[in-house]
Coordinates of C-alpha atoms in Angstrom, one line a residue:
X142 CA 0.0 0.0 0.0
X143 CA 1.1 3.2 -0.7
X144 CA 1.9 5.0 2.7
X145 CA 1.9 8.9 1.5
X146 CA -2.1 8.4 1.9
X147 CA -3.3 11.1 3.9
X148 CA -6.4 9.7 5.4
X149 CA -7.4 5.7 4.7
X150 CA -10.4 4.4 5.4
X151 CA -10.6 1.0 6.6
X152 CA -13.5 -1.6 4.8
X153 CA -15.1 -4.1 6.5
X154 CA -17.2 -6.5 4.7
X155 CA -18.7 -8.6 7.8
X156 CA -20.5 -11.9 7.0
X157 CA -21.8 -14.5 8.5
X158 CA -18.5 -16.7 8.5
X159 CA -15.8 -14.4 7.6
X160 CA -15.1 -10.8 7.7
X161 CA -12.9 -9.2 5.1
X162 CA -10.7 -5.7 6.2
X163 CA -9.1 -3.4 3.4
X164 CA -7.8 0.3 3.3
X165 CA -9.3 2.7 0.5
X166 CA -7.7 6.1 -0.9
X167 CA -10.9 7.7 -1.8
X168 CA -8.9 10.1 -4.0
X169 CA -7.7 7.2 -6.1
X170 CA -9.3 6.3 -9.6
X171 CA -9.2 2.6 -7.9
X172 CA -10.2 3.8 -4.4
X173 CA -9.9 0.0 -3.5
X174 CA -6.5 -1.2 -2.6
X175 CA -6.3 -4.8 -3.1
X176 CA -3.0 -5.2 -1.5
X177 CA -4.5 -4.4 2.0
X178 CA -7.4 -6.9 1.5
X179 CA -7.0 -9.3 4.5
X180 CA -10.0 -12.6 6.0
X181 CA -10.0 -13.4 9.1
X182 CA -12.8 -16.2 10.4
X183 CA -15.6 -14.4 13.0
X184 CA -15.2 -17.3 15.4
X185 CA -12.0 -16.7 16.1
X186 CA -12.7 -12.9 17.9
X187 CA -15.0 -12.3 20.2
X188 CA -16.1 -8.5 18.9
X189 CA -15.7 -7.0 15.7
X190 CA -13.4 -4.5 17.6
X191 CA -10.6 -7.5 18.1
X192 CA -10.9 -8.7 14.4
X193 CA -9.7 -4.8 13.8
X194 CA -6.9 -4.1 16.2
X195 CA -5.8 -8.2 14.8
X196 CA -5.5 -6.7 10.8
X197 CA -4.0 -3.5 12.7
X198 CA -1.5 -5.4 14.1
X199 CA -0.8 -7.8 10.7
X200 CA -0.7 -4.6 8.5
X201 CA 1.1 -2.2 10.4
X202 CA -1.8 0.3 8.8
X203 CA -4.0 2.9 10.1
X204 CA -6.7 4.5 9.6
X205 CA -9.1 7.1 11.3
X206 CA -12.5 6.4 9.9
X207 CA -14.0 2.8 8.9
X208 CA -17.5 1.7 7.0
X209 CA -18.7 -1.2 7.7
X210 CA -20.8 -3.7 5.6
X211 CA -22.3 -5.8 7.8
X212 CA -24.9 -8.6 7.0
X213 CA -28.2 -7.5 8.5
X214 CA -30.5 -4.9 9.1
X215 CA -29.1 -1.6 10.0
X216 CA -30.4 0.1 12.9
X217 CA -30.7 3.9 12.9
X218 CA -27.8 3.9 11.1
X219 CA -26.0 3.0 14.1
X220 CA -26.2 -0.4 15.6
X221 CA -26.6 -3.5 13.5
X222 CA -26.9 -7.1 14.7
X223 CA -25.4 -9.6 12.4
X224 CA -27.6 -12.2 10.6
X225 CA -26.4 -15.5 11.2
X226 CA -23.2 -14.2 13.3
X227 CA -23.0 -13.6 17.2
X228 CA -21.7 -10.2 17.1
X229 CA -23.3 -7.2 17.7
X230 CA -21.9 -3.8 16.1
X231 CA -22.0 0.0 17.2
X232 CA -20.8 2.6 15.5
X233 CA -20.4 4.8 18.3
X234 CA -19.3 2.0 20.3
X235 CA -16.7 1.4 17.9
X236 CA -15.8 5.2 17.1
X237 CA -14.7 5.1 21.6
X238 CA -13.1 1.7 21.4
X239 CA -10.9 2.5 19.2
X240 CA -10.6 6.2 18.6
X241 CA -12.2 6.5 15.0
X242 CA -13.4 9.8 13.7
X243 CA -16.4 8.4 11.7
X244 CA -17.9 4.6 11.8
X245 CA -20.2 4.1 8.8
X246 CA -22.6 0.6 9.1
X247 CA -24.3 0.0 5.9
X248 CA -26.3 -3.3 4.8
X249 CA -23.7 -5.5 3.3
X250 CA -25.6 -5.8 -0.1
X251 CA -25.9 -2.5 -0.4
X252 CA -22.4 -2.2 -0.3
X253 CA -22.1 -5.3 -3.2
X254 CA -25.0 -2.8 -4.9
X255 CA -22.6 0.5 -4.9
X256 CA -19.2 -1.8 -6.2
X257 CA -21.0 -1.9 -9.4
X258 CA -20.5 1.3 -11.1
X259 CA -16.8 0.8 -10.3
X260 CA -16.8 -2.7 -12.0
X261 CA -14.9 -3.4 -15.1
X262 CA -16.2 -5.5 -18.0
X263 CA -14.1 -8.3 -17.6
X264 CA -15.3 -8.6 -13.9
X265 CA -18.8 -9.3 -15.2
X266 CA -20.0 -12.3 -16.7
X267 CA -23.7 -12.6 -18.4
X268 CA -25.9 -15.6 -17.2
X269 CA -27.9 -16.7 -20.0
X270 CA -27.9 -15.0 -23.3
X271 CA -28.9 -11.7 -23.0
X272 CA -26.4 -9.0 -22.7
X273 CA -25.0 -7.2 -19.8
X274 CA -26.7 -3.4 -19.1
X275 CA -25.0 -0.3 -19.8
X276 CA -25.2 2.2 -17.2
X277 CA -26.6 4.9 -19.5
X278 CA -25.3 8.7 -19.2
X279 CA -28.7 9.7 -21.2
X280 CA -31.3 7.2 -18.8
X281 CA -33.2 9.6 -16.4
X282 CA -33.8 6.2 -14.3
X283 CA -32.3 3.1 -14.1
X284 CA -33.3 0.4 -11.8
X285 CA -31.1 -3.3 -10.6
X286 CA -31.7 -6.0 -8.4
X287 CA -28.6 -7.3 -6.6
X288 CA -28.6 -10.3 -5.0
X289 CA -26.7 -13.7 -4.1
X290 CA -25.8 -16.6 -1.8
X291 CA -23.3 -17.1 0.5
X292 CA -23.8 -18.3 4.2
X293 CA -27.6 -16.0 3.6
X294 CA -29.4 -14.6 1.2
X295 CA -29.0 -10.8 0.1
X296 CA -31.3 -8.6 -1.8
X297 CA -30.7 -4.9 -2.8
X298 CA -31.7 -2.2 -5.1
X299 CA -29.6 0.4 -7.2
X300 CA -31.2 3.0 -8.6
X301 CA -29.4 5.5 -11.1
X302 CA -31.3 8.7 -10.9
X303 CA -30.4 11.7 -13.0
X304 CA -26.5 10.8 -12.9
X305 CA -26.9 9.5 -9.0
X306 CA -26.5 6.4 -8.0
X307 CA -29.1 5.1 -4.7
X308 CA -28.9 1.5 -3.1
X309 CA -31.8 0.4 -1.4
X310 CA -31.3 -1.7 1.7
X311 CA -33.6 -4.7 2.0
X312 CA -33.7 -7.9 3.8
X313 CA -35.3 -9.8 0.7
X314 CA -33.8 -12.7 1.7
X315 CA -36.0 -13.3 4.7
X316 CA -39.0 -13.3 2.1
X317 CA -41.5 -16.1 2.3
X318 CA -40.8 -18.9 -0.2
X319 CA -43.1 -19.3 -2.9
X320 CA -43.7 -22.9 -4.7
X321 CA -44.0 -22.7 -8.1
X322 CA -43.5 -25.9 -9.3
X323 CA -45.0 -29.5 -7.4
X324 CA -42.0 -30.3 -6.7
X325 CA -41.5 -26.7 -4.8
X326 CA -44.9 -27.4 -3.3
X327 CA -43.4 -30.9 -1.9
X328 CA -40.0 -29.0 -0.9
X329 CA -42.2 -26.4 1.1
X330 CA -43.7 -29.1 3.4
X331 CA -40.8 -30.6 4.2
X332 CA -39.0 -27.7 4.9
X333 CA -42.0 -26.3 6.8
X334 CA -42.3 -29.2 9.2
X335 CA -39.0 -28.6 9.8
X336 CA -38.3 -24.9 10.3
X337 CA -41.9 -23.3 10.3
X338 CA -41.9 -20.3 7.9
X339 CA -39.8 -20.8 5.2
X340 CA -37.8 -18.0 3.7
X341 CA -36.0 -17.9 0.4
X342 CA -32.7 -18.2 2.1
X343 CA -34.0 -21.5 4.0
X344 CA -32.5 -22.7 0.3
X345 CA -30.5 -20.1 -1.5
X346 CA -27.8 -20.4 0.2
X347 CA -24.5 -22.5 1.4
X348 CA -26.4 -24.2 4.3
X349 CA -29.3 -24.4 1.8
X350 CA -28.1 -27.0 -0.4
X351 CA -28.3 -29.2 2.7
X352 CA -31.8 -28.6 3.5
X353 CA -32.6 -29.1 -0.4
X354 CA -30.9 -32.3 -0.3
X355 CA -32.3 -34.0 2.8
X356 CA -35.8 -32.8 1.2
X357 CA -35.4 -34.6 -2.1
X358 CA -34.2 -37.1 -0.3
X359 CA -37.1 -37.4 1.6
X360 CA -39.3 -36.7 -1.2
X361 CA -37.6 -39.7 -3.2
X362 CA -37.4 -42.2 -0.5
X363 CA -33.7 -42.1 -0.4
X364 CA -31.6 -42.2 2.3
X365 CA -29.9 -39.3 3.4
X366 CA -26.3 -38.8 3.6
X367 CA -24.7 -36.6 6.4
X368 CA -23.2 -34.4 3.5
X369 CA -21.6 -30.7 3.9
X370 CA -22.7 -28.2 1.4
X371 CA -19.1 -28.9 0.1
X372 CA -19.7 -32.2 0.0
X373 CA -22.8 -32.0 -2.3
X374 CA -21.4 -29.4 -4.9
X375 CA -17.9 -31.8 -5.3
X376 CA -20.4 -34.6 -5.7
X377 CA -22.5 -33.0 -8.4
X378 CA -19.4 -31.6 -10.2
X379 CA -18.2 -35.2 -10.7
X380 CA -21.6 -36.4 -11.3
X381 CA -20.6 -39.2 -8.6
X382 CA -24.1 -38.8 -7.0
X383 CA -27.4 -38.2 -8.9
X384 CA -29.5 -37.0 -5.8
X385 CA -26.4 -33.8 -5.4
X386 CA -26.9 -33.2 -9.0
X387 CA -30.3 -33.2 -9.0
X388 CA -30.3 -30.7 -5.5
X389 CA -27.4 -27.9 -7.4
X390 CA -30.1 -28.3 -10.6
X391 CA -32.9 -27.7 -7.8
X392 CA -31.1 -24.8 -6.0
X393 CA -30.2 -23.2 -9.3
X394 CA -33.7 -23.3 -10.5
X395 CA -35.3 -22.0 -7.1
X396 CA -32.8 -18.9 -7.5
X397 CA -33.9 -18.3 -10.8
X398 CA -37.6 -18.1 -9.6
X399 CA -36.5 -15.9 -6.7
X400 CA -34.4 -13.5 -9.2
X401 CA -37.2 -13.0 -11.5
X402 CA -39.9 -12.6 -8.4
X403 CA -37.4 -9.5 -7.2
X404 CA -37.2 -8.0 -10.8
X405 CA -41.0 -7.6 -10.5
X406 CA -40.9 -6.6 -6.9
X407 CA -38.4 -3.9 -7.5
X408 CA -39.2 -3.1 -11.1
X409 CA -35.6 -4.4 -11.6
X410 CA -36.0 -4.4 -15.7
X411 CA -32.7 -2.9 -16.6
X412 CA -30.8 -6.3 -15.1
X413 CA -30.2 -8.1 -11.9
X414 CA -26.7 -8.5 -10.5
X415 CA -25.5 -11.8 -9.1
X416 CA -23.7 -11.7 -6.2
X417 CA -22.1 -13.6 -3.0
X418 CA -19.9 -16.1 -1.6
X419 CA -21.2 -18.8 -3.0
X420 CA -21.9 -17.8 -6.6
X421 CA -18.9 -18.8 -8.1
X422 CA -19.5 -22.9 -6.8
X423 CA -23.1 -22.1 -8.3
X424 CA -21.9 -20.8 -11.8
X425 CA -21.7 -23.6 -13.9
X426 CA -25.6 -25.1 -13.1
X427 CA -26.8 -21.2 -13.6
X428 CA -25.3 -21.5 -17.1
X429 CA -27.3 -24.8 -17.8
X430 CA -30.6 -23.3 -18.6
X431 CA -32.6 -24.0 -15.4
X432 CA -32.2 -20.6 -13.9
X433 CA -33.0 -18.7 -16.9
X434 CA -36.2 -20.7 -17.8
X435 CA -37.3 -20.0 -14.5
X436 CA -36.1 -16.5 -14.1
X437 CA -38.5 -15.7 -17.0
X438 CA -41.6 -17.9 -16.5
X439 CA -43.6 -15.3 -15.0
X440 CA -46.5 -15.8 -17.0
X441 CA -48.2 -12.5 -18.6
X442 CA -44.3 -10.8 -18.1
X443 CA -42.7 -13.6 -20.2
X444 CA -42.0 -11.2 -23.1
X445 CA -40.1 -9.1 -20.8
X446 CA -38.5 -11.2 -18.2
X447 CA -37.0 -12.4 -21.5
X448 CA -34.9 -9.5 -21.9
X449 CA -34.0 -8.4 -18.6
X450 CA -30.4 -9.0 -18.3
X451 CA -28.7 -11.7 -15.1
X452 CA -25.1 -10.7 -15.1
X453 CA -22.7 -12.2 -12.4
X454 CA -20.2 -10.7 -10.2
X455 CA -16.5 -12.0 -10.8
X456 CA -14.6 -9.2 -9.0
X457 CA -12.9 -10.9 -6.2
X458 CA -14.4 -8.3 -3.6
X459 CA -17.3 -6.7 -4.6
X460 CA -18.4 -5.7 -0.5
X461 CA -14.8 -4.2 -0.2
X462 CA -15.3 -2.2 -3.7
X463 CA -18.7 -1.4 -2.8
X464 CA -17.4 0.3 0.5
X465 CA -14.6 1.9 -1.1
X466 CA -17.4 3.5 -3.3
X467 CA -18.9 4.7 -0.4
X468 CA -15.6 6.1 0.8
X469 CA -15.5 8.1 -2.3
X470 CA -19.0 9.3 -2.3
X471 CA -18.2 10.5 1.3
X472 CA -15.6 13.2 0.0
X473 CA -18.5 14.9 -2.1
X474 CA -17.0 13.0 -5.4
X475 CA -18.9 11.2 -8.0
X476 CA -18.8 7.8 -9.1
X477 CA -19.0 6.8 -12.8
X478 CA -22.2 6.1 -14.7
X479 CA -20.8 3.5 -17.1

């Protein structure tokens, strides 16, 4: 990292599992340094305050202001409790621990939401046939879903309005589940025996791929084995095991159905943006057909739904870039609109 930086801010894209620490130069044309990107695993701190003064002490850097993306519902703008994570952040709390200035907290997928405008072409890659958006200097509105797996679900909007970019912070993923299919309809009961409501993310996600697997399990008779989410992906990839073939086809079909359900909640027409930890496992079975077919089967909105873009993220960080968008828009500057 360069050291002549005046005053870094320090990312924090805080997950369920892992939380990722960076520095950005908000006067940089890549505010993002990638060199200062560091993981550490959440169980192994007991605050999010220890995880900091730990990539303090790796780094040797500093900084004086932070944002946080943190995976749940922000508070007041202050206080956030993580989803699926036993931490509990404050800003405040966080500006007196450790003597920051500023602490920004901001919804994690709206921090994968604003990373887009910064992404490059060859850090996209379309899902199905229909090409990726432009982001339009001439469109008075714009309006993209973002969402994606990894050890949730996360749903966001960006808006581009008049040459301003807007995320809008949801918790989508905690939507009900709705069957589409009879096989979704013998999913739902299983699933519902087990858990009660059940969300979107009860699938569409890492742990997900378990409970879709001991369902079709159930639902074909079979017995179960006690496998990992790893376990069923390696298992499908080498076509060793029908059942975790037939659960990844399942999974990537459900998303595709969730995708296209946002686009119409959100009036996401101009393209939704894939996102999240566990996309990249996911990719090759989105390609295969299922999610498309899916993503557009919404009966009288066919037509359209056909030409709505799905585009996925392949930028190694796109929480870190999000927040180092953030960082920029802090400082008064603008961020690109294509």
């Amino acid at each position: 990292m360069d050291r002549s930086i005046t005053s870094p801010t320090l990312l924090a894209d805080l997950g369920g599992t892992n939380v990722r620490f960076a520095l950005a130069d908000a006067a940089a044309a890549s505010p993002l340094l990638l060199d200062s990107v560091k993981r550490y695993r959440v169980k192994d701190f007991d605050t999010l305050a220890d995880a900091m003064r730990q990539y303090f002490a790796d780094t040797g850097y500093t900084a004086t202001q932070s944002i946080i993306a943190a995976a749940g519902r922000i508070a007041n703008g202050e206080t956030v409790k993580i989803t699926n994570n036993p931490w509990a952040v404050s800003a405040h709390g966080l500006e007196a621990e450790l003597g920051f200035e500023r602490v920004r907290l901001v919804n994690d997928f709206a921090a994968q939401g604003m990373s887009i405008p910064l992404l490059k072409n060859d850090e996209l890659q379309a899902v199905g046939k229909v090409l990726p958006p432009e982001h339009s200097h001439n469109a008075a509105t714009q309006t993209f879903v973002v969402m994606g797996p990894g050890t949730g679900l996360g749903v966001a909007g960006l808006l581009l309005r008049h040459g301003h970019w807007i995320v809008l912070e949801t918790e989508g993923g905690h939507s009900g589940f709705a069957a589409h299919t009879a096989e979704d309809v013998e999913i739902l009961h299983r699933l519902n025996a087990r858990f009660g409501r059940v969300s979107n993310e009860r699938m569409i996600c890492g742990n997900g791929l378990v409970n879709l697997y001991l369902a079709l399990a159930d639902i074909a008779g079979q017995a179960a084995e006690e496998y990992t989410p790893e376990d069923i992906t390696a298992r499908a990839t080498d076509g060793s095991d029908p059942l975790c073939v037939r659960t990844v086809e399942t999974l990537a079909g459900i998303f595709g159905s969730v995708a296209g359900d946002l686009v119409l909640s959100l009036g996401g027409w101009d393209g939704v943006y894939l996102t999240g930890g566990v996309l990249k496992i996911l990719m090759p079975w989105l390609q295969r057909g299922g999610f498309r077919e899916r993503f557009e089967a919404k009966g009288r909105f066919r037509d359209t739904m056909e030409h709505v873009p799905t585009i996925a993220i392949t930028h190694p960080e796109p929480g870190l870039l999000g927040a180092a968008a953030l960082a920029v828009l802090e400082t008064g500057r603008s961020l690109p609109q294509s």
